[in-house]
Amino acid sequence: MARVVLITGCSSPQGIGFSSVRALAQAGFKVHATVRDRSHVSALRDGLEDLVDVHDLDLLDEASMRTTVDAVVTADGRLDVLVNNAGYGLIGGVEQVRVEQSRANFEANFFGTVALIQFVLPVMRRHHGGHIVNVSTIFAAGLSPPAIGFYIATKAALEAVSQSLAIEAAPWEIRVTNFQPGPVMTELSREWGDRLSAGEDPRPTLSDELYDWIARGDAPAPQSPAEVAEALCAIIRSRSPGLAAQSGQAAQAYVDAALRDHARAAELAALLAEFGTGERSVS
């Protein structure tokens, strides 16, 4: 019997979710994909119609979550794997982002994801088994670079709760993995911090500095969505998935270095050397 996967955030052909749906279906899984935008559903299912079903789901709407989980169980009788991929980025420095923007980011990336996990857990317990995979980021395991601290905070919070869940759900053979890709070449929806006007902003180029840093290769080299999807499939196929897993060797090396630096001294020094002068900023 094919294992049944529910994966969120699959609207964009340039995204991790879209690539993962197709990779999982091609590997023989029955995949239920969720979207907020149906523009690319035909391409998502192309040639895989018998293995891919599509549902409308919004992480801010618990009714849509309940409806989706019920539909999966009705169609296939079980739900073996939940991949929490949906979410969006929030870009801007701590002074640049409005608190309301950060709160909204937590509502989607953290609280909405936790709500979906809570809907899925009873299904997995009934069948005494399951695997919950949270798409996080390597930066949740180390020091947050500038301009993405609030976004990383949503992922770090989700990882912390999931670490507790891994222990709580173990008696039912439900496993939990925090999947940590490096930078990915996607069209991840981003909201830009806008608390300060251009004339008031002490570091208006901070976001550009972040992307320059990634592009130069000082961070792990960006991966394609297809590469990340392949790594995600390997984790789901694994008989013993870990609590944390990265999307490739470069991501693993980055996390290894961060974990060895207990005081975060070397990591902080490197980021200060890159971003700490403010030379490209308006004083």
GROMACS .gro file of C-alpha atoms in nm, residues 11-274:
model
  264
   11SER     CA    1   0.116   2.665  -0.533
   12SER     CA    2   0.433   2.792  -0.702
   13PRO     CA    3   0.617   2.595  -0.973
   14GLN     CA    4   0.937   2.756  -0.841
   15GLY     CA    5   0.878   2.636  -0.485
   16ILE     CA    6   0.999   2.348  -0.269
   17GLY     CA    7   0.643   2.222  -0.222
   18PHE     CA    8   0.567   2.196  -0.593
   19SER     CA    9   0.891   2.008  -0.665
   20SER     CA   10   0.842   1.781  -0.364
   21VAL     CA   11   0.488   1.683  -0.467
   22ARG     CA   12   0.609   1.565  -0.805
   23ALA     CA   13   0.918   1.391  -0.664
   24LEU     CA   14   0.715   1.207  -0.401
   25ALA     CA   15   0.448   1.099  -0.649
   26GLN     CA   16   0.711   0.978  -0.894
   27ALA     CA   17   0.859   0.775  -0.606
   28GLY     CA   18   0.521   0.602  -0.560
   29PHE     CA   19   0.368   0.795  -0.270
   30LYS     CA   20   0.003   0.902  -0.274
   31VAL     CA   21   0.031   1.278  -0.233
   32HIS     CA   22  -0.225   1.530  -0.114
   33ALA     CA   23  -0.099   1.880  -0.195
   34THR     CA   24  -0.244   2.201  -0.056
   35VAL     CA   25  -0.253   2.536  -0.234
   36ARG     CA   26  -0.389   2.884  -0.189
   37ASP     CA   27  -0.364   2.963  -0.561
   38ARG     CA   28  -0.494   2.709  -0.817
   39SER     CA   29  -0.325   2.869  -1.119
   40HIS     CA   30  -0.072   2.587  -1.158
   41VAL     CA   31  -0.270   2.284  -1.042
   42SER     CA   32  -0.269   2.125  -1.388
   43ALA     CA   33   0.109   2.145  -1.406
   44LEU     CA   34   0.138   2.015  -1.050
   45ARG     CA   35  -0.060   1.700  -1.137
   46ASP     CA   36   0.055   1.661  -1.499
   47GLY     CA   37   0.111   1.291  -1.569
   48LEU     CA   38   0.056   1.206  -1.203
   49GLU     CA   39  -0.320   1.253  -1.173
   50ASP     CA   40  -0.377   0.914  -1.006
   51LEU     CA   41  -0.121   0.993  -0.734
   52VAL     CA   42  -0.177   1.365  -0.665
   53ASP     CA   43  -0.488   1.523  -0.518
   54VAL     CA   44  -0.506   1.898  -0.454
   55HIS     CA   45  -0.686   2.076  -0.170
   56ASP     CA   46  -0.740   2.439  -0.075
   57LEU     CA   47  -0.583   2.517   0.262
   58ASP     CA   48  -0.499   2.841   0.442
   59LEU     CA   49  -0.288   2.832   0.757
   60LEU     CA   50  -0.500   3.115   0.896
   61ASP     CA   51  -0.822   2.917   0.851
   62GLU     CA   52  -0.861   2.615   1.082
   63ALA     CA   53  -1.183   2.510   0.909
   64SER     CA   54  -0.987   2.457   0.585
   65MET     CA   55  -0.735   2.245   0.777
   66ARG     CA   56  -1.005   2.024   0.927
   67THR     CA   57  -1.174   1.985   0.588
   68THR     CA   58  -0.846   1.889   0.422
   69VAL     CA   59  -0.745   1.630   0.683
   70ASP     CA   60  -1.094   1.478   0.671
   71ALA     CA   61  -1.076   1.462   0.290
   72VAL     CA   62  -0.739   1.284   0.298
   73VAL     CA   63  -0.866   1.022   0.545
   74THR     CA   64  -1.189   0.975   0.349
   75ALA     CA   65  -0.997   0.924   0.025
   76ASP     CA   66  -0.719   0.696   0.149
   77GLY     CA   67  -0.815   0.581   0.496
   78ARG     CA   68  -0.496   0.705   0.660
   79LEU     CA   69  -0.233   0.980   0.669
   80ASP     CA   70   0.126   0.862   0.705
   81VAL     CA   71   0.334   1.175   0.649
   82LEU     CA   72   0.265   1.545   0.706
   83VAL     CA   73   0.510   1.789   0.545
   84ASN     CA   74   0.468   2.141   0.682
   85ASN     CA   75   0.612   2.343   0.396
   86ALA     CA   76   0.373   2.639   0.372
   87GLY     CA   77   0.482   2.976   0.507
   88TYR     CA   78   0.632   3.305   0.401
   89GLY     CA   79   0.943   3.510   0.464
   90LEU     CA   80   0.963   3.839   0.652
   91ILE     CA   81   1.258   4.052   0.547
   92GLY     CA   82   1.394   4.349   0.742
   93GLY     CA   83   1.599   4.447   1.042
   94VAL     CA   84   1.466   4.446   1.397
   95GLU     CA   85   1.405   4.821   1.381
   96GLN     CA   86   1.256   4.805   1.034
   97VAL     CA   87   0.979   4.548   1.091
   98ARG     CA   88   0.651   4.642   1.252
   99VAL     CA   89   0.542   4.423   1.542
  100GLU     CA   90   0.214   4.358   1.360
  101GLN     CA   91   0.412   4.216   1.067
  102SER     CA   92   0.605   3.983   1.295
  103ARG     CA   93   0.286   3.874   1.470
  104ALA     CA   94   0.125   3.790   1.134
  105ASN     CA   95   0.434   3.592   1.034
  106PHE     CA   96   0.408   3.388   1.353
  107GLU     CA   97   0.037   3.329   1.292
  108ALA     CA   98   0.112   3.161   0.959
  109ASN     CA   99   0.453   3.001   1.005
  110PHE     CA  100   0.414   2.890   1.368
  111PHE     CA  101   0.059   2.894   1.504
  112GLY     CA  102  -0.105   2.785   1.179
  113THR     CA  103   0.142   2.502   1.136
  114VAL     CA  104   0.097   2.387   1.496
  115ALA     CA  105  -0.281   2.388   1.448
  116LEU     CA  106  -0.246   2.161   1.145
  117ILE     CA  107  -0.020   1.927   1.341
  118GLN     CA  108  -0.287   1.907   1.611
  119PHE     CA  109  -0.548   1.805   1.352
  120VAL     CA  110  -0.320   1.535   1.211
  121LEU     CA  111  -0.194   1.378   1.534
  122PRO     CA  112  -0.519   1.193   1.624
  123VAL     CA  113  -0.522   1.035   1.277
  124MET     CA  114  -0.165   0.913   1.314
  125ARG     CA  115  -0.227   0.785   1.666
  126ARG     CA  116  -0.523   0.578   1.546
  127HIS     CA  117  -0.296   0.402   1.298
  128HIS     CA  118  -0.006   0.388   1.544
  129GLY     CA  119   0.250   0.553   1.322
  130GLY     CA  120   0.339   0.857   1.122
  131HIS     CA  121   0.604   1.111   1.032
  132ILE     CA  122   0.579   1.489   1.070
  133VAL     CA  123   0.835   1.692   0.873
  134ASN     CA  124   0.870   2.066   0.927
  135VAL     CA  125   1.048   2.259   0.652
  136SER     CA  126   1.268   2.493   0.852
  137THR     CA  127   1.609   2.648   0.772
  138ILE     CA  128   1.974   2.593   0.857
  139PHE     CA  129   1.975   2.935   1.021
  140ALA     CA  130   1.740   2.806   1.293
  141ALA     CA  131   2.030   2.588   1.411
  142GLY     CA  132   2.284   2.869   1.431
  143LEU     CA  133   2.308   3.246   1.452
  144SER     CA  134   2.039   3.437   1.263
  145PRO     CA  135   2.190   3.659   0.993
  146PRO     CA  136   2.068   4.018   0.982
  147ALA     CA  137   1.742   4.109   0.805
  148ILE     CA  138   1.572   3.772   0.862
  149GLY     CA  139   1.566   3.748   1.243
  150PHE     CA  140   1.188   3.754   1.272
  151TYR     CA  141   1.140   3.489   1.003
  152ILE     CA  142   1.406   3.268   1.163
  153ALA     CA  143   1.231   3.316   1.499
  154THR     CA  144   0.915   3.155   1.358
  155LYS     CA  145   1.113   2.853   1.244
  156ALA     CA  146   1.313   2.826   1.567
  157ALA     CA  147   0.988   2.833   1.766
  158LEU     CA  148   0.843   2.557   1.550
  159GLU     CA  149   1.158   2.348   1.593
  160ALA     CA  150   1.146   2.387   1.972
  161VAL     CA  151   0.783   2.272   1.993
  162SER     CA  152   0.856   1.987   1.754
  163GLN     CA  153   1.143   1.865   1.972
  164SER     CA  154   0.895   1.826   2.257
  165LEU     CA  155   0.645   1.662   2.024
  166ALA     CA  156   0.904   1.406   1.913
  167ILE     CA  157   0.916   1.277   2.271
  168GLU     CA  158   0.545   1.311   2.342
  169ALA     CA  159   0.437   1.124   2.027
  170ALA     CA  160   0.702   0.851   2.038
  171PRO     CA  161   0.476   0.593   2.213
  172TRP     CA  162   0.260   0.589   1.898
  173GLU     CA  163   0.564   0.555   1.671
  174ILE     CA  164   0.511   0.906   1.535
  175ARG     CA  165   0.842   1.056   1.429
  176VAL     CA  166   0.926   1.423   1.389
  177THR     CA  167   1.194   1.580   1.168
  178ASN     CA  168   1.295   1.945   1.141
  179PHE     CA  169   1.420   1.965   0.782
  180GLN     CA  170   1.677   2.243   0.744
  181PRO     CA  171   1.752   2.350   0.386
  182GLY     CA  172   2.017   2.607   0.310
  183PRO     CA  173   1.931   2.910   0.096
  184VAL     CA  174   1.697   2.795  -0.181
  185MET     CA  175   1.638   2.953  -0.522
  186THR     CA  176   1.260   2.987  -0.488
  187GLU     CA  177   0.990   3.245  -0.519
  188LEU     CA  178   0.919   3.221  -0.145
  189SER     CA  179   0.661   3.488  -0.074
  190ARG     CA  180   0.828   3.767   0.119
  191GLU     CA  181   0.690   4.057   0.315
  192TRP     CA  182   0.926   4.349   0.355
  193GLY     CA  183   0.963   4.542   0.680
  194ASP     CA  184   0.830   4.895   0.643
  195ARG     CA  185   0.815   5.050   0.991
  196LEU     CA  186   1.062   5.324   0.900
  197SER     CA  187   1.052   5.561   0.606
  198ALA     CA  188   1.361   5.589   0.385
  199GLY     CA  189   1.470   5.909   0.555
  200GLU     CA  190   1.448   5.758   0.902
  201ASP     CA  191   1.599   5.417   0.827
  202PRO     CA  192   1.956   5.388   0.961
  203ARG     CA  193   2.031   5.083   0.742
  204PRO     CA  194   1.815   5.100   0.430
  205THR     CA  195   2.042   4.862   0.237
  206LEU     CA  196   2.040   4.584   0.499
  207SER     CA  197   1.824   4.347   0.296
  208ASP     CA  198   2.041   4.401  -0.011
  209GLU     CA  199   2.348   4.324   0.198
  210LEU     CA  200   2.191   3.994   0.305
  211TYR     CA  201   2.122   3.885  -0.053
  212ASP     CA  202   2.471   3.994  -0.163
  213TRP     CA  203   2.618   3.779   0.115
  214ILE     CA  204   2.422   3.476  -0.001
  215ALA     CA  205   2.499   3.538  -0.369
  216ARG     CA  206   2.875   3.565  -0.306
  217GLY     CA  207   2.877   3.220  -0.149
  218ASP     CA  208   2.967   3.330   0.204
  219ALA     CA  209   2.655   3.143   0.311
  220PRO     CA  210   2.603   2.789   0.180
  221ALA     CA  211   2.545   2.798  -0.195
  222PRO     CA  212   2.176   2.827  -0.285
  223GLN     CA  213   2.011   2.503  -0.394
  224SER     CA  214   1.739   2.450  -0.649
  225PRO     CA  215   1.393   2.342  -0.532
  226ALA     CA  216   1.448   2.010  -0.712
  227GLU     CA  217   1.764   1.943  -0.511
  228VAL     CA  218   1.586   2.021  -0.185
  229ALA     CA  219   1.290   1.804  -0.290
  230GLU     CA  220   1.524   1.511  -0.353
  231ALA     CA  221   1.670   1.548  -0.003
  232LEU     CA  222   1.321   1.573   0.147
  233CYS     CA  223   1.214   1.253  -0.031
  234ALA     CA  224   1.518   1.073   0.108
  235ILE     CA  225   1.422   1.174   0.462
  236ILE     CA  226   1.064   1.054   0.415
  237ARG     CA  227   1.183   0.724   0.268
  238SER     CA  228   1.431   0.669   0.551
  239ARG     CA  229   1.353   0.397   0.805
  240SER     CA  230   1.517   0.604   1.080
  241PRO     CA  231   1.474   0.975   1.007
  242GLY     CA  232   1.649   1.203   1.252
  243LEU     CA  233   1.503   1.484   1.459
  244ALA     CA  234   1.699   1.728   1.243
  245ALA     CA  235   1.817   1.683   0.885
  246GLN     CA  236   1.973   1.914   0.629
  247SER     CA  237   1.928   1.934   0.254
  248GLY     CA  238   2.285   1.861   0.148
  249GLN     CA  239   2.652   1.858   0.241
  250ALA     CA  240   2.693   2.237   0.242
  251ALA     CA  241   2.394   2.278   0.472
  252GLN     CA  242   2.526   2.002   0.699
  253ALA     CA  243   2.868   2.168   0.718
  254TYR     CA  244   2.710   2.502   0.808
  255VAL     CA  245   2.505   2.349   1.088
  256ASP     CA  246   2.800   2.143   1.213
  257ALA     CA  247   3.015   2.456   1.240
  258ALA     CA  248   2.741   2.644   1.426
  259LEU     CA  249   2.686   2.363   1.676
  260ARG     CA  250   3.060   2.334   1.749
  261ASP     CA  251   3.079   2.707   1.824
  262HIS     CA  252   2.903   2.688   2.163
  263ALA     CA  253   2.955   3.054   2.250
  264ARG     CA  254   2.865   3.162   1.896
  265ALA     CA  255   3.190   3.363   1.905
  266ALA     CA  256   3.333   3.265   1.567
  267GLU     CA  257   2.993   3.281   1.400
  268LEU     CA  258   2.920   3.625   1.544
  269ALA     CA  259   3.266   3.754   1.453
  270ALA     CA  260   3.219   3.643   1.092
  271LEU     CA  261   2.880   3.811   1.063
  272LEU     CA  262   3.006   4.127   1.232
  273ALA     CA  263   3.294   4.141   0.987
  274GLU     CA  264   3.045   4.119   0.703
   0.00000   0.00000   0.00000
